[in-house]
Short mmCIF file of C-alpha atoms in Angstrom, two decimals:
data_model
loop_
_atom_site.label_atom_id
_atom_site.label_comp_id
_atom_site.label_asym_id
_atom_site.label_seq_id
_atom_site.Cartn_x
_atom_site.Cartn_y
_atom_site.Cartn_z
CA TRP Q 1 99.45 -75.83 151.16
CA ASP Q 2 98.01 -78.22 148.67
CA ASN Q 3 99.04 -76.65 145.38
CA PRO Q 4 102.01 -76.63 143.01
CA SER Q 5 103.14 -73.20 144.25
CA ALA Q 6 103.44 -74.25 147.88
CA ILE Q 7 107.02 -74.68 148.94
CA LYS Q 8 108.61 -76.41 151.92
CA GLU Q 9 109.56 -73.10 153.56
CA ASP Q 10 105.93 -71.91 153.48
CA ARG Q 11 104.73 -75.09 155.14
CA GLU Q 12 107.46 -74.85 157.76
CA TRP Q 13 106.50 -71.22 158.46
CA ALA Q 14 102.85 -72.21 159.00
CA GLN Q 15 103.91 -74.96 161.41
CA GLN Q 16 106.60 -73.01 163.26
CA THR Q 17 104.91 -69.58 163.38
CA LEU Q 18 101.14 -70.13 163.18
CA LYS Q 19 101.47 -73.53 164.91
CA TYR Q 20 99.20 -75.50 162.60
CA LYS Q 21 99.61 -78.20 160.01
CA TRP Q 22 97.26 -78.84 157.14
CA ARG Q 23 95.37 -82.12 156.87
CA ASN Q 24 93.06 -81.77 153.83
CA SER Q 25 91.02 -79.28 151.82
CA ASN Q 26 87.75 -81.20 151.72
CA ALA Q 27 87.07 -81.39 155.43
CA ALA Q 28 83.29 -80.99 155.47
CA VAL Q 29 80.14 -80.41 153.43
CA THR Q 30 77.42 -79.56 155.98
CA GLY Q 31 78.76 -76.16 157.07
CA ARG Q 32 78.60 -76.91 160.78
CA VAL Q 33 81.34 -76.61 163.41
CA LYS Q 34 81.33 -77.05 167.16
CA ALA Q 35 83.57 -75.88 169.94
CA VAL Q 36 85.32 -78.74 171.71
CA PRO Q 37 86.87 -79.06 175.17
CA SER Q 38 90.10 -77.10 175.37
CA PRO Q 39 91.97 -74.93 177.87
CA PHE Q 40 89.89 -71.98 176.61
CA PRO Q 41 86.44 -71.83 178.28
CA SER Q 42 85.46 -68.70 176.36
CA LEU Q 43 85.13 -70.83 173.22
CA SER Q 44 81.81 -72.63 173.22
CA GLY Q 45 78.78 -73.40 171.12
CA HIS Q 46 77.97 -74.38 167.58
CA TYR Q 47 78.37 -72.32 164.42
CA THR Q 48 77.30 -72.68 160.82
CA TYR Q 49 78.92 -71.16 157.77
CA TYR Q 50 77.54 -70.68 154.27
CA ASN Q 51 78.00 -73.89 152.32
CA ALA Q 52 75.35 -73.35 149.62
CA LEU Q 53 74.51 -70.57 147.18
CA ASN Q 54 72.83 -67.65 148.94
CA SER Q 55 72.43 -63.88 148.82
CA GLU Q 56 74.41 -63.17 152.02
CA SER Q 57 77.91 -64.57 151.50
CA TYR Q 58 80.12 -66.54 149.21
CA VAL Q 59 79.99 -70.31 149.45
CA VAL Q 60 82.63 -72.24 151.40
CA GLU Q 61 82.97 -75.33 149.24
CA HIS Q 62 86.25 -76.73 150.50
CA PRO Q 63 86.99 -75.93 154.16
CA ASP Q 64 90.36 -77.10 155.45
CA ALA Q 65 91.02 -79.63 158.16
CA ILE Q 66 93.96 -78.42 160.23
CA GLU Q 67 95.82 -79.85 163.21
CA PRO Q 68 97.87 -78.32 166.04
CA ALA Q 69 101.61 -78.33 165.33
CA ASP Q 70 102.88 -77.47 168.81
CA GLU Q 71 102.34 -78.61 172.38
CA GLN Q 72 100.86 -75.19 173.21
CA ALA Q 73 98.40 -75.32 170.28
CA PHE Q 74 94.98 -76.90 170.78
CA THR Q 75 92.06 -77.88 168.60
CA ILE Q 76 89.22 -75.52 169.52
CA PHE Q 77 86.64 -76.39 166.82
CA ARG Q 78 85.72 -79.54 164.94
CA TYR Q 79 83.47 -80.11 161.94
CA SER Q 80 80.27 -81.56 163.36
CA GLU Q 81 79.82 -84.22 160.70
CA ASN Q 82 83.17 -85.99 161.07
CA ASN Q 83 85.12 -84.51 164.01
CA LEU Q 84 88.00 -83.30 161.83
CA SER Q 85 89.78 -80.34 163.41
CA ALA Q 86 88.35 -77.04 162.12
CA GLY Q 87 90.29 -74.55 164.23
CA ILE Q 88 93.35 -74.31 166.44
CA LEU Q 89 94.55 -71.77 168.95
CA TYR Q 90 98.16 -71.36 169.99
CA LYS Q 91 98.89 -69.57 173.23
CA GLY Q 92 102.60 -68.99 173.65
CA THR Q 93 104.72 -66.97 176.00
CA ASP Q 94 105.63 -64.40 173.34
CA TYR Q 95 102.62 -64.40 170.98
CA ASN Q 96 99.33 -66.15 170.19
CA SER Q 97 97.61 -67.24 167.01
CA CYS Q 98 94.28 -68.67 165.94
CA VAL Q 99 93.75 -70.41 162.61
CA LEU Q 100 90.38 -71.59 161.30
CA GLY Q 101 89.82 -73.96 158.41
CA PHE Q 102 86.89 -71.85 157.20
CA PRO Q 103 86.61 -68.09 156.64
CA ILE Q 104 85.26 -66.27 159.68
CA GLU Q 105 83.28 -63.88 157.49
CA ALA Q 106 81.27 -66.84 156.13
CA VAL Q 107 79.84 -67.68 159.57
CA LYS Q 108 76.08 -67.20 159.41
CA GLY Q 109 74.70 -64.23 161.34
CA GLN Q 110 76.47 -61.11 162.55
CA GLU Q 111 75.74 -62.02 166.19
CA ASN Q 112 77.39 -65.40 165.70
CA ARG Q 113 80.44 -63.83 164.02
CA ASN Q 114 80.69 -61.37 166.91
CA ARG Q 115 80.38 -64.18 169.48
CA LEU Q 116 83.05 -66.21 167.69
CA VAL Q 117 85.53 -63.32 167.50
CA LYS Q 118 84.80 -62.31 171.10
CA GLY Q 119 85.46 -65.89 172.28
CA ILE Q 120 88.73 -66.08 170.35
CA MET Q 121 89.91 -62.72 171.65
CA ALA Q 122 89.00 -63.66 175.24
CA ALA Q 123 90.95 -66.93 174.89
CA ILE Q 124 93.98 -65.13 173.48
CA ASN Q 125 93.90 -62.40 176.13
CA ASP Q 126 93.25 -64.61 179.17
CA LYS Q 127 96.22 -65.03 181.46
CA PRO Q 128 97.34 -68.65 181.95
#
């Protein structure tokens, strides 16, 4: 989004198809996110991702802040340190999408990754 190769059509596709818009690429430094009130009760809790050198995962140095780009898209996670939007979920009539500003594989702990994916899948699969 934020590079010389990004073109208008790519940004429009992200907004029109994935239902998010980019805000910035330096959203947080502490590596902590929290679920926030949304229409999706299966999404709850706090998560941390690797933000420093370690032997388990690569380092997430520049997570993205992203915002919903549609009335049916909602912020589901925020960075704990500043409340910038860290994840959105779009639930449409024909398809759904979830976009996170940090890589899901960098979430600390397999149980936490499983809980996160399970919550997202439950939100996507719940009937309105």
